[in-house]
PDB file of C-alpha atoms in Angstrom:
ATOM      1  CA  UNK A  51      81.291  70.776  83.065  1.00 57.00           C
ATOM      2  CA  UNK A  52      83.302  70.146  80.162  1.00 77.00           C
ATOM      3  CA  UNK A  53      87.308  70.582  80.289  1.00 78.00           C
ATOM      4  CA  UNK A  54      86.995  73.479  77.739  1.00 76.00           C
ATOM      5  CA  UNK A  55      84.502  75.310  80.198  1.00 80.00           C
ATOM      6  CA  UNK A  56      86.732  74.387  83.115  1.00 86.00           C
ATOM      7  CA  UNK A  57      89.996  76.030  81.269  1.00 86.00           C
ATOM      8  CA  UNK A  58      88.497  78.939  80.267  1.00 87.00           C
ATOM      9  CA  UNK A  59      87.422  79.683  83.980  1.00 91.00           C
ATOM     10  CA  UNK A  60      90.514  79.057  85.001  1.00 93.00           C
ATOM     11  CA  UNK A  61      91.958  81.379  82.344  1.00 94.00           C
ATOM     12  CA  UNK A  62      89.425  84.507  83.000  1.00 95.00           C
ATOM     13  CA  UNK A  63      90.209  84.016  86.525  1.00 97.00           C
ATOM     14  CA  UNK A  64      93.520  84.452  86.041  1.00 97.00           C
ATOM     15  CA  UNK A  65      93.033  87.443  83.535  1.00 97.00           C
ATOM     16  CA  UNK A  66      90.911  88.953  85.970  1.00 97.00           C
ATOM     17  CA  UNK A  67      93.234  88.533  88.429  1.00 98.00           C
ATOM     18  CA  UNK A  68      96.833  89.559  86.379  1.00 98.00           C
ATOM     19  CA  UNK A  69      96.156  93.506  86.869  1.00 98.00           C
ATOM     20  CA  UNK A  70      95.822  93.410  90.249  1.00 98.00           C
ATOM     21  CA  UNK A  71      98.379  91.251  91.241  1.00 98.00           C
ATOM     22  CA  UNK A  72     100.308  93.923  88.887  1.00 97.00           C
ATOM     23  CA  UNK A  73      99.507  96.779  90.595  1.00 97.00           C
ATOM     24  CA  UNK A  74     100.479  95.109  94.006  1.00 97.00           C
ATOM     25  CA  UNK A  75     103.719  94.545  92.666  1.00 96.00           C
ATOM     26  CA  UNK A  76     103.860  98.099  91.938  1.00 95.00           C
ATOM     27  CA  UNK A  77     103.560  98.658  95.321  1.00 96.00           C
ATOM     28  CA  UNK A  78     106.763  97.267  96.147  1.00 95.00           C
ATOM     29  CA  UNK A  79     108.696 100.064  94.166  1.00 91.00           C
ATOM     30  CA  UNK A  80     107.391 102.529  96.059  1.00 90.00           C
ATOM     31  CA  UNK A  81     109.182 100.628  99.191  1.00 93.00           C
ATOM     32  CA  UNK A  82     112.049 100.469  97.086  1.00 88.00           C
ATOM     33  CA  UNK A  83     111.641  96.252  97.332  1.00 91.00           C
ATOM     34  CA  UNK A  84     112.705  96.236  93.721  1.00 88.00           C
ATOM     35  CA  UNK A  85     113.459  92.452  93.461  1.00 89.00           C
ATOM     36  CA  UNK A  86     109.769  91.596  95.042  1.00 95.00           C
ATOM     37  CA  UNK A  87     108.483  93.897  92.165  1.00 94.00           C
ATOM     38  CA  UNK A  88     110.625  92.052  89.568  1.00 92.00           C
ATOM     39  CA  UNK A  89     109.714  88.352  91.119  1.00 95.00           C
ATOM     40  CA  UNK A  90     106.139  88.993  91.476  1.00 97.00           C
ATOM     41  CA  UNK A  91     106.256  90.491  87.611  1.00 96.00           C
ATOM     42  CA  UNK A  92     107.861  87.919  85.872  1.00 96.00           C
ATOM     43  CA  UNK A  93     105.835  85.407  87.662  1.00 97.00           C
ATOM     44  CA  UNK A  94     102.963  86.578  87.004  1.00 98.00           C
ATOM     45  CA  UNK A  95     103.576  87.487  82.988  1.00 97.00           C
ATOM     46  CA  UNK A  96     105.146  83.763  82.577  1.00 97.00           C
ATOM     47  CA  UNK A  97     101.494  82.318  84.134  1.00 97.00           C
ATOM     48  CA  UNK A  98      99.913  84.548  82.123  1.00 97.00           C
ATOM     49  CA  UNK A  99     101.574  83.664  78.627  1.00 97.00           C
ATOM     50  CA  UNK A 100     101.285  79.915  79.669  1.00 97.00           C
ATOM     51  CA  UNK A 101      98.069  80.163  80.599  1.00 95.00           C
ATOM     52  CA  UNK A 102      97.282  81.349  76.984  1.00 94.00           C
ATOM     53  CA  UNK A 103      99.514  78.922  75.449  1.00 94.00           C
ATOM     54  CA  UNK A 104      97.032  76.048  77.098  1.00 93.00           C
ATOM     55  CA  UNK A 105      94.199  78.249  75.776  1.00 89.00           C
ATOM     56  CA  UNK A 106      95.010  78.166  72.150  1.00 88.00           C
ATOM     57  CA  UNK A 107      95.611  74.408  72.559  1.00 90.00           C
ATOM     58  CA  UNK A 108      92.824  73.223  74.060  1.00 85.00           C
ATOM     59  CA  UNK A 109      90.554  75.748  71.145  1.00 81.00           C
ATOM     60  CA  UNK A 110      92.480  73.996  68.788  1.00 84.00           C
ATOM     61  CA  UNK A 111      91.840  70.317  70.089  1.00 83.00           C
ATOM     62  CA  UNK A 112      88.283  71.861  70.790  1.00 76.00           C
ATOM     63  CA  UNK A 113      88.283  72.111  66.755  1.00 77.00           C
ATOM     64  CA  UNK A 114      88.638  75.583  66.443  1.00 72.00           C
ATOM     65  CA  UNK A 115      87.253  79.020  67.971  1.00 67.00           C
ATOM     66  CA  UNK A 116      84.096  78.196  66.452  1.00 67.00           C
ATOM     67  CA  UNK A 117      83.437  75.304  68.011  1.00 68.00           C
ATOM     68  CA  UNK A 118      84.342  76.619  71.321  1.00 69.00           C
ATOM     69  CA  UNK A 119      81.566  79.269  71.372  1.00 69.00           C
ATOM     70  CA  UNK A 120      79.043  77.426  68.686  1.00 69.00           C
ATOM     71  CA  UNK A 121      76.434  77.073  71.711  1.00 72.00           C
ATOM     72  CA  UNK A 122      76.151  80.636  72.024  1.00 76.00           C
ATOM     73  CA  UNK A 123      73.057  82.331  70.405  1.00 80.00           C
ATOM     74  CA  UNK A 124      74.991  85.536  70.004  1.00 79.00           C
ATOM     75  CA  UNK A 125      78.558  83.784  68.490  1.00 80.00           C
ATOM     76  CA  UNK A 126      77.242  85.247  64.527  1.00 82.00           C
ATOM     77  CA  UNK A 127      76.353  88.569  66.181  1.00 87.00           C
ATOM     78  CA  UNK A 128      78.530  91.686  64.998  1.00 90.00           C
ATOM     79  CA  UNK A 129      78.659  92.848  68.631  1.00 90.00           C
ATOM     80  CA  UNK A 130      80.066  89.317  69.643  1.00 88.00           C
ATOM     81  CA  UNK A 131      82.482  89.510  66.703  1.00 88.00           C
ATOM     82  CA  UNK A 132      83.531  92.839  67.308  1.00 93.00           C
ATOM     83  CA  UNK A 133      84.146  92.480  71.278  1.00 92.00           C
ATOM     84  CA  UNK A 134      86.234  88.789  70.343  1.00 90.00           C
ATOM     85  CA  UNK A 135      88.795  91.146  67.803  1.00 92.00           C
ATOM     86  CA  UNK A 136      88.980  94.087  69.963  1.00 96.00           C
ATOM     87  CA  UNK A 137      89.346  91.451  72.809  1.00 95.00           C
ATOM     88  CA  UNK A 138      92.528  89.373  70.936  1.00 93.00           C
ATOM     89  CA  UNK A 139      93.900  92.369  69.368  1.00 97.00           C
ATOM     90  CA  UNK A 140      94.432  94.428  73.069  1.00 97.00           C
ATOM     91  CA  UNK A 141      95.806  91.059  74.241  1.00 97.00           C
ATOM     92  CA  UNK A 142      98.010  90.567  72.140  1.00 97.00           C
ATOM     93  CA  UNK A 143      99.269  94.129  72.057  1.00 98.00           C
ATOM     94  CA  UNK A 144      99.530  93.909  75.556  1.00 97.00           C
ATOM     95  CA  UNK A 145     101.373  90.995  76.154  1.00 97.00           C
ATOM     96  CA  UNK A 146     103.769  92.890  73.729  1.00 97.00           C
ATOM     97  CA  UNK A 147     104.394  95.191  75.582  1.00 97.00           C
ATOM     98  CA  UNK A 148     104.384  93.892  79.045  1.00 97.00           C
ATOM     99  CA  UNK A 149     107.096  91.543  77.647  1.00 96.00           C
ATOM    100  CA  UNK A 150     109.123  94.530  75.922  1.00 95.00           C
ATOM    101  CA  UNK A 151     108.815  96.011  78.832  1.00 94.00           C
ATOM    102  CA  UNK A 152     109.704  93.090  80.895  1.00 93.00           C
ATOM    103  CA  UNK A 153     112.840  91.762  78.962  1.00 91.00           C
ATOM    104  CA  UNK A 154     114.188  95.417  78.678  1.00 89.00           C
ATOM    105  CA  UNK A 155     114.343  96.006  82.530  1.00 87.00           C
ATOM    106  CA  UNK A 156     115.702  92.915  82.763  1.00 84.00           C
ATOM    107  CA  UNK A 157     118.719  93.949  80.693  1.00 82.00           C
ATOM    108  CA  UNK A 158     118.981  96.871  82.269  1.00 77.00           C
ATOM    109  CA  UNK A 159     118.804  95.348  85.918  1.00 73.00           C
ATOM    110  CA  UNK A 160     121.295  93.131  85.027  1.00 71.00           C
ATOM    111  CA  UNK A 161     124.050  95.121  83.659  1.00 68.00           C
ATOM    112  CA  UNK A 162     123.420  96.472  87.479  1.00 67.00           C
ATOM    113  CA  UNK A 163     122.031 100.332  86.600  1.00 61.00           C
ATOM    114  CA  UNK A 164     121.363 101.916  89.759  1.00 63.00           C
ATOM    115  CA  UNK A 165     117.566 102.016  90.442  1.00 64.00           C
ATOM    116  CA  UNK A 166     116.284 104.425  89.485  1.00 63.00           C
ATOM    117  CA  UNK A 167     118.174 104.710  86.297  1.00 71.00           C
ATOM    118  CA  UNK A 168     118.079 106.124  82.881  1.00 74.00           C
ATOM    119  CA  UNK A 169     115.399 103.234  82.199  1.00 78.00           C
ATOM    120  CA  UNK A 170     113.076 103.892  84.975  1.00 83.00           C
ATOM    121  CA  UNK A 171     110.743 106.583  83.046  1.00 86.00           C
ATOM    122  CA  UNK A 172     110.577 104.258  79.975  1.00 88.00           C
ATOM    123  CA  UNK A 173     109.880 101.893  82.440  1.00 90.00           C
ATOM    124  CA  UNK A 174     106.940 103.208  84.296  1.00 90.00           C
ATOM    125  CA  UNK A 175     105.183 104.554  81.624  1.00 93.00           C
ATOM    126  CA  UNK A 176     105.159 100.687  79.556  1.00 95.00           C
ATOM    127  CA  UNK A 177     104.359  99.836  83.208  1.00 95.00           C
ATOM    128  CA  UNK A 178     101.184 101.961  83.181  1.00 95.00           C
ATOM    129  CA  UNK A 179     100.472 100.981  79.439  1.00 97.00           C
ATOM    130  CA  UNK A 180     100.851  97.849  80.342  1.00 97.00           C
ATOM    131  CA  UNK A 181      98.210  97.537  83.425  1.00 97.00           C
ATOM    132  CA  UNK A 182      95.894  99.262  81.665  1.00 98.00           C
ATOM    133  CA  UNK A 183      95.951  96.709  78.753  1.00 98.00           C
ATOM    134  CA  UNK A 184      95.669  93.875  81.643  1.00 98.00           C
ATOM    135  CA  UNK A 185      92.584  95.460  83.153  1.00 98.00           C
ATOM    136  CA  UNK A 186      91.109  96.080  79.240  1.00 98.00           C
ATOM    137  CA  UNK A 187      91.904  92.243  78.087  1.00 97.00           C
ATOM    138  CA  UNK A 188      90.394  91.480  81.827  1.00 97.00           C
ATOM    139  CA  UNK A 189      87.373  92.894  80.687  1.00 97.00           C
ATOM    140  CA  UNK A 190      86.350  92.359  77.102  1.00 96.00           C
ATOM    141  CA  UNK A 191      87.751  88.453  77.896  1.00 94.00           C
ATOM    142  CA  UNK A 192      84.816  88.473  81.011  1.00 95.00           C
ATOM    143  CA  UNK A 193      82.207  90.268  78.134  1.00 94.00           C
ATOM    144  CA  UNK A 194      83.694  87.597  75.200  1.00 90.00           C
ATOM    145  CA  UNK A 195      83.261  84.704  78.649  1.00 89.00           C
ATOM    146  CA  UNK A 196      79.978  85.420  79.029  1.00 90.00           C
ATOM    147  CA  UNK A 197      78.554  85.778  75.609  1.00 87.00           C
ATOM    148  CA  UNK A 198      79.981  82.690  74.862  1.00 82.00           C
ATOM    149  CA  UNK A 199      78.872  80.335  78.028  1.00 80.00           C
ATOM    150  CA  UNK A 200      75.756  81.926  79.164  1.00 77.00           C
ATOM    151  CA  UNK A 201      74.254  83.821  76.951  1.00 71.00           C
TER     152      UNK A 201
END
């Protein structure tokens, strides 16, 4: 296995993983354990964003997104394109938002709003937006994975 390979792995697992680990930390509001929410949030979107920070380095030392999934018979395919854009696009978009959302609570929680406050619908719906983008990059990343290792 090469070190590209292994990364990669680690990074879909961790992709695959991120919504559901989100949605668990949802399930501290409803116990009204808002700082486990928060913790297990911020946690989990800083692993996240490093996690694709050491992605886009090792592509790039890999020589390039090309190179990465050259071995692939389907990498020239307009299917394969299409699912790779759609794939970084509603990534990127969602780690937008997630850290919007993210960096706004945290203003708000920290100028000490009661919780619930005047935030909290804002909140849950770029919470649901959010989740939803996790689970979609979660999946087109395992349909660009496999295309590109073992296909």
């Amino acid at each position: 296995m090469t070190t590209t390979f292994i990364i990669t792995l680690g990074i879909l697992i961790l992709s695959l993983l991120a919504p559901f680990i989100s949605l668990y930390a949802v399930s501290f509001i409803k116990k009204k354990d808002y700082r486990t929410h928060i913790k297990i949030q911020k946690r989990l979107f800083w692993t996240c964003v490093i996690a694709v920070l050491i992605l886009e380095i090792q592509i790039r030392v890999a020589g390039g997104s090309g190179s990465l999934v050259a071995n692939s018979a389907y990498t020239h395919t307009s299917f394969f394109k299409t699912v790779l854009v759609a794939h970084i696009i509603g990534a990127v978009l969602t780690y937008i938002i997630w850290g919007i959302t993210i960096f706004a609570s945290n203003k708000k929680y920290k100028k000490r709003e009661t919780l619930p406050g005047s935030f909290s619908i804002a909140h849950k719906r770029l919470g649901y937006v959010s989740i939803i983008g996790l689970f979609y990059t979660a999946i087109t990343a395992l349909i660009v994975y496999i295309f590109a290792f073992f296909l």
